[in-house]
């Protein structure tokens, strides 16, 4: 596993890469966290796939900055497609976490020739989002008064709440390491403010029609994206199934082997 960069419309986007470049590509997306959520499983997934875990603009190790317009799910889907184009990746499997799920669902419906199959891990679905801790950033006054220290404290708390096991202080600091400057604070609050269930609800008819092979891998004790939404999704969308694993919102930290096995089984190896 190594970190790489790709230029997309003049912005240097960072991504974690694992696996043989000639293997079938698997693009992995994040939401309110960053590519770090996929790190525990990338090397194993890379044994059979060319893994590309992207950091969106203003997130993780990527350059750029998100504003409200650039932070919507459709706009971010365009960014992901631009990264795939820049990397020469035409068809790919998708794996998505959190708000990355809305981006992925948009690509499934609006770029059907590009997406071969889908995995969503504790992702936003239907009307499961935004959760209250995110929704409050729709208020411009909240966004404008949120400092680096404010967001760091909130991200430390949410990171611990997102993992079932006891994270070490070093692990938590690794997770929150991107949010030490104002550009990244503005990008995070823009994503939070742009969170809107209409982006996923409007996609349901297209998802039903396409019936793409889809696996939901779910940390069953997630307090942010509850299991009941995953159960509703598989009831409504043909081609979708659900694998529950021990853990919370970031099950790659709680059950990496089970998450890896569920993804690899879905992808056919």
Short mmCIF file of C-alpha atoms in Angstrom, two decimals:
data_model
loop_
_atom_site.label_atom_id
_atom_site.label_comp_id
_atom_site.label_asym_id
_atom_site.label_seq_id
_atom_site.Cartn_x
_atom_site.Cartn_y
_atom_site.Cartn_z
CA UNK A 1 0.00 0.00 0.00
CA UNK A 2 1.34 3.39 -0.94
CA UNK A 3 0.10 6.95 -1.29
CA UNK A 4 -0.11 8.45 -4.77
CA UNK A 5 -1.40 11.63 -6.37
CA UNK A 6 -3.37 12.45 -9.50
CA UNK A 7 -4.19 15.83 -11.03
CA UNK A 8 -7.91 16.41 -11.57
CA UNK A 9 -8.77 19.79 -13.07
CA UNK A 10 -5.70 21.37 -11.51
CA UNK A 11 -6.22 19.86 -8.05
CA UNK A 12 -3.80 17.30 -6.70
CA UNK A 13 -5.94 14.49 -5.33
CA UNK A 14 -4.32 11.93 -3.06
CA UNK A 15 -5.18 8.26 -2.94
CA UNK A 16 -4.02 5.06 -1.28
CA UNK A 17 -3.11 2.40 -3.81
CA UNK A 18 -2.71 -1.33 -3.31
CA UNK A 19 -2.48 -4.31 -5.61
CA UNK A 20 -1.39 -5.09 -9.14
CA UNK A 21 -2.01 -2.25 -11.59
CA UNK A 22 -3.26 -4.83 -14.11
CA UNK A 23 -5.84 -6.29 -11.71
CA UNK A 24 -9.51 -5.28 -11.94
CA UNK A 25 -9.85 -1.79 -10.41
CA UNK A 26 -11.73 -1.19 -7.18
CA UNK A 27 -12.38 2.48 -6.35
CA UNK A 28 -13.05 3.14 -2.66
CA UNK A 29 -14.82 6.28 -1.44
CA UNK A 30 -15.11 8.00 1.92
CA UNK A 31 -17.58 10.43 3.42
CA UNK A 32 -17.07 12.59 6.50
CA UNK A 33 -13.84 10.73 7.30
CA UNK A 34 -11.16 10.11 4.64
CA UNK A 35 -9.30 7.24 2.94
CA UNK A 36 -7.97 6.18 6.36
CA UNK A 37 -11.19 4.18 6.91
CA UNK A 38 -10.10 1.71 4.20
CA UNK A 39 -6.50 1.33 5.34
CA UNK A 40 -7.07 -1.79 7.52
CA UNK A 41 -8.35 -3.82 4.55
CA UNK A 42 -6.51 -2.41 1.53
CA UNK A 43 -3.54 -4.76 1.49
CA UNK A 44 -5.77 -7.84 1.62
CA UNK A 45 -8.15 -6.47 -1.01
CA UNK A 46 -5.11 -5.64 -3.10
CA UNK A 47 -4.27 -9.32 -3.44
CA UNK A 48 -6.96 -9.62 -6.11
CA UNK A 49 -7.82 -6.01 -7.04
CA UNK A 50 -6.12 -2.77 -8.02
CA UNK A 51 -7.38 -0.68 -5.10
CA UNK A 52 -7.69 3.10 -5.35
CA UNK A 53 -8.91 4.69 -2.08
CA UNK A 54 -9.44 8.32 -3.03
CA UNK A 55 -9.31 11.41 -0.83
CA UNK A 56 -11.88 13.95 -2.01
CA UNK A 57 -10.82 17.61 -2.44
CA UNK A 58 -10.07 19.28 0.88
CA UNK A 59 -10.10 15.91 2.67
CA UNK A 60 -7.36 13.59 3.84
CA UNK A 61 -4.12 14.32 2.00
CA UNK A 62 -5.73 15.89 -1.08
CA UNK A 63 -5.40 19.49 -2.14
CA UNK A 64 -8.26 21.75 -3.07
CA UNK A 65 -11.21 22.93 -1.05
CA UNK A 66 -14.92 22.14 -1.11
CA UNK A 67 -17.61 24.78 -1.08
CA UNK A 68 -21.34 24.10 -0.88
CA UNK A 69 -21.74 23.60 -4.62
CA UNK A 70 -18.73 21.30 -4.96
CA UNK A 71 -19.69 19.27 -1.89
CA UNK A 72 -23.01 17.86 -3.12
CA UNK A 73 -23.17 14.17 -3.96
CA UNK A 74 -23.63 14.80 -7.73
CA UNK A 75 -20.70 17.23 -7.83
CA UNK A 76 -18.45 14.84 -5.93
CA UNK A 77 -19.49 12.04 -8.28
CA UNK A 78 -18.11 14.18 -11.07
CA UNK A 79 -14.85 14.56 -9.17
CA UNK A 80 -14.56 10.80 -8.71
CA UNK A 81 -15.23 10.25 -12.39
CA UNK A 82 -12.56 12.83 -13.22
CA UNK A 83 -10.06 10.97 -11.06
CA UNK A 84 -10.92 7.67 -12.75
CA UNK A 85 -10.48 9.29 -16.16
CA UNK A 86 -7.13 10.78 -15.15
CA UNK A 87 -5.96 7.35 -13.97
CA UNK A 88 -7.13 5.67 -17.17
CA UNK A 89 -9.73 3.59 -15.33
CA UNK A 90 -12.81 3.07 -17.48
CA UNK A 91 -14.82 0.34 -15.72
CA UNK A 92 -14.50 -0.29 -12.02
CA UNK A 93 -16.07 -1.81 -8.96
CA UNK A 94 -17.05 0.68 -6.27
CA UNK A 95 -16.86 0.50 -2.48
CA UNK A 96 -18.20 3.39 -0.43
CA UNK A 97 -18.47 4.43 3.20
CA UNK A 98 -20.70 7.03 4.85
CA UNK A 99 -21.58 9.93 2.48
CA UNK A 100 -19.42 8.20 -0.10
CA UNK A 101 -22.45 5.94 -0.49
CA UNK A 102 -24.50 8.80 -1.95
CA UNK A 103 -21.69 9.53 -4.41
CA UNK A 104 -21.52 5.86 -5.38
CA UNK A 105 -25.28 5.53 -5.87
CA UNK A 106 -25.22 8.59 -8.13
CA UNK A 107 -22.52 6.97 -10.27
CA UNK A 108 -24.44 3.69 -10.46
CA UNK A 109 -27.52 5.44 -11.82
CA UNK A 110 -25.94 8.12 -13.99
CA UNK A 111 -22.78 6.33 -15.19
CA UNK A 112 -24.01 2.74 -15.61
CA UNK A 113 -21.35 1.85 -18.18
CA UNK A 114 -18.58 2.66 -15.71
CA UNK A 115 -19.65 0.83 -12.53
CA UNK A 116 -19.55 -2.99 -12.53
CA UNK A 117 -20.68 -3.68 -8.98
CA UNK A 118 -21.15 -1.89 -5.69
CA UNK A 119 -20.24 -2.38 -2.04
CA UNK A 120 -21.55 0.03 0.56
CA UNK A 121 -20.24 -0.06 4.11
CA UNK A 122 -22.29 1.76 6.75
CA UNK A 123 -23.21 4.27 4.06
CA UNK A 124 -25.97 6.83 3.73
CA UNK A 125 -29.09 5.29 2.18
CA UNK A 126 -32.61 6.43 1.43
CA UNK A 127 -33.51 8.98 4.15
CA UNK A 128 -30.88 7.90 6.68
CA UNK A 129 -29.06 11.23 6.53
CA UNK A 130 -28.04 13.81 7.55
CA UNK A 131 -27.67 12.86 11.19
CA UNK A 132 -28.15 15.73 13.69
CA UNK A 133 -24.43 16.21 14.33
CA UNK A 134 -23.99 16.88 10.60
CA UNK A 135 -27.28 18.64 9.86
CA UNK A 136 -26.51 21.54 12.20
CA UNK A 137 -23.83 22.73 9.76
CA UNK A 138 -26.55 23.79 7.33
CA UNK A 139 -26.62 26.93 9.48
CA UNK A 140 -24.13 29.38 7.97
CA UNK A 141 -23.51 30.86 11.40
CA UNK A 142 -22.43 27.47 12.74
CA UNK A 143 -20.09 26.98 9.79
CA UNK A 144 -18.54 30.43 10.05
CA UNK A 145 -17.83 30.13 13.77
CA UNK A 146 -16.39 26.59 13.73
CA UNK A 147 -12.67 26.76 14.49
CA UNK A 148 -9.92 24.23 13.88
CA UNK A 149 -9.97 23.32 17.57
CA UNK A 150 -13.75 22.93 17.52
CA UNK A 151 -13.66 20.51 14.61
CA UNK A 152 -10.70 18.57 15.98
CA UNK A 153 -12.53 18.02 19.25
CA UNK A 154 -15.68 16.94 17.42
CA UNK A 155 -13.77 14.61 15.09
CA UNK A 156 -11.95 12.98 18.01
CA UNK A 157 -15.28 12.32 19.70
CA UNK A 158 -16.98 11.01 16.57
CA UNK A 159 -14.01 8.79 15.68
CA UNK A 160 -14.12 7.09 19.06
CA UNK A 161 -17.91 6.73 18.75
CA UNK A 162 -17.55 5.20 15.28
CA UNK A 163 -15.41 2.26 16.41
CA UNK A 164 -16.46 -0.48 18.80
CA UNK A 165 -13.03 -1.32 20.12
CA UNK A 166 -10.96 1.07 22.21
CA UNK A 167 -8.81 3.09 19.84
CA UNK A 168 -5.43 4.21 21.11
CA UNK A 169 -4.73 7.93 21.37
CA UNK A 170 -2.25 7.54 18.50
CA UNK A 171 -4.92 5.95 16.29
CA UNK A 172 -7.37 8.74 17.03
CA UNK A 173 -4.76 11.39 16.25
CA UNK A 174 -4.00 9.63 12.97
CA UNK A 175 -7.68 9.76 12.06
CA UNK A 176 -8.02 13.47 12.87
CA UNK A 177 -4.64 14.49 11.43
CA UNK A 178 -6.09 16.15 8.29
CA UNK A 179 -8.17 18.68 10.23
CA UNK A 180 -5.42 20.97 11.44
CA UNK A 181 -6.00 23.85 9.03
CA UNK A 182 -8.88 26.13 8.12
CA UNK A 183 -9.17 24.97 4.49
CA UNK A 184 -10.00 21.46 5.67
CA UNK A 185 -12.39 22.76 8.29
CA UNK A 186 -14.26 24.67 5.58
CA UNK A 187 -14.28 21.60 3.33
CA UNK A 188 -15.66 19.37 6.07
CA UNK A 189 -18.37 21.83 7.08
CA UNK A 190 -19.31 22.28 3.40
CA UNK A 191 -19.80 18.53 3.01
CA UNK A 192 -21.89 18.50 6.17
CA UNK A 193 -24.00 21.44 5.00
CA UNK A 194 -24.56 19.85 1.57
CA UNK A 195 -25.78 16.55 3.05
CA UNK A 196 -29.33 16.02 1.82
CA UNK A 197 -31.45 12.87 1.68
CA UNK A 198 -33.04 13.98 -1.60
CA UNK A 199 -29.80 12.99 -3.33
CA UNK A 200 -30.37 9.35 -2.37
CA UNK A 201 -34.17 9.26 -2.38
CA UNK A 202 -34.27 10.58 -5.94
CA UNK A 203 -31.98 7.74 -7.04
CA UNK A 204 -34.16 4.88 -5.78
CA UNK A 205 -36.14 4.37 -9.03
CA UNK A 206 -32.91 4.24 -11.03
CA UNK A 207 -31.30 1.85 -8.56
CA UNK A 208 -34.36 -0.42 -8.69
CA UNK A 209 -34.33 -0.39 -12.49
CA UNK A 210 -30.64 -1.14 -12.79
CA UNK A 211 -30.58 -3.83 -10.07
CA UNK A 212 -26.79 -3.72 -9.92
CA UNK A 213 -25.14 -6.46 -7.85
CA UNK A 214 -24.73 -4.65 -4.52
CA UNK A 215 -23.49 -5.80 -1.16
CA UNK A 216 -24.11 -3.87 2.02
CA UNK A 217 -21.47 -4.62 4.65
CA UNK A 218 -22.68 -3.25 7.96
CA UNK A 219 -21.24 -2.83 11.42
CA UNK A 220 -24.41 -3.85 13.21
CA UNK A 221 -23.98 -1.50 16.19
CA UNK A 222 -23.58 1.70 14.16
CA UNK A 223 -25.20 4.64 15.95
CA UNK A 224 -24.88 6.98 12.95
CA UNK A 225 -26.13 4.85 10.04
CA UNK A 226 -28.40 2.33 11.68
CA UNK A 227 -28.83 -1.23 10.49
CA UNK A 228 -32.54 -0.73 9.83
CA UNK A 229 -31.74 1.48 6.83
CA UNK A 230 -29.59 -1.24 5.30
CA UNK A 231 -32.41 -3.72 5.82
CA UNK A 232 -34.87 -1.36 4.13
CA UNK A 233 -32.51 -0.87 1.19
CA UNK A 234 -32.14 -4.58 0.44
CA UNK A 235 -35.92 -4.96 0.69
CA UNK A 236 -36.43 -2.24 -1.92
CA UNK A 237 -33.53 -2.60 -4.36
CA UNK A 238 -33.17 -5.81 -6.42
CA UNK A 239 -29.69 -7.26 -6.57
CA UNK A 240 -28.73 -6.02 -3.10
CA UNK A 241 -27.83 -8.19 -0.13
CA UNK A 242 -26.66 -7.50 3.41
CA UNK A 243 -23.78 -8.89 5.47
CA UNK A 244 -23.74 -7.85 9.12
CA UNK A 245 -20.40 -7.76 10.92
CA UNK A 246 -19.40 -6.94 14.50
CA UNK A 247 -18.63 -3.26 14.90
CA UNK A 248 -19.96 0.23 14.58
CA UNK A 249 -19.69 2.94 11.91
CA UNK A 250 -16.16 2.01 10.78
CA UNK A 251 -16.23 -1.80 10.83
CA UNK A 252 -12.88 -2.02 9.04
CA UNK A 253 -11.44 -1.15 12.47
CA UNK A 254 -13.55 -3.68 14.37
CA UNK A 255 -13.78 -6.61 11.95
CA UNK A 256 -11.25 -6.14 9.14
CA UNK A 257 -11.09 -9.83 8.23
CA UNK A 258 -14.87 -10.17 8.00
CA UNK A 259 -15.22 -6.96 6.00
CA UNK A 260 -12.50 -8.11 3.60
CA UNK A 261 -14.11 -11.54 3.18
CA UNK A 262 -17.55 -10.03 2.51
CA UNK A 263 -16.17 -7.66 -0.12
CA UNK A 264 -14.03 -10.29 -1.83
CA UNK A 265 -16.91 -12.77 -1.94
CA UNK A 266 -19.11 -10.15 -3.59
CA UNK A 267 -16.43 -9.25 -6.13
CA UNK A 268 -15.82 -12.90 -6.95
CA UNK A 269 -12.39 -13.19 -5.36
#
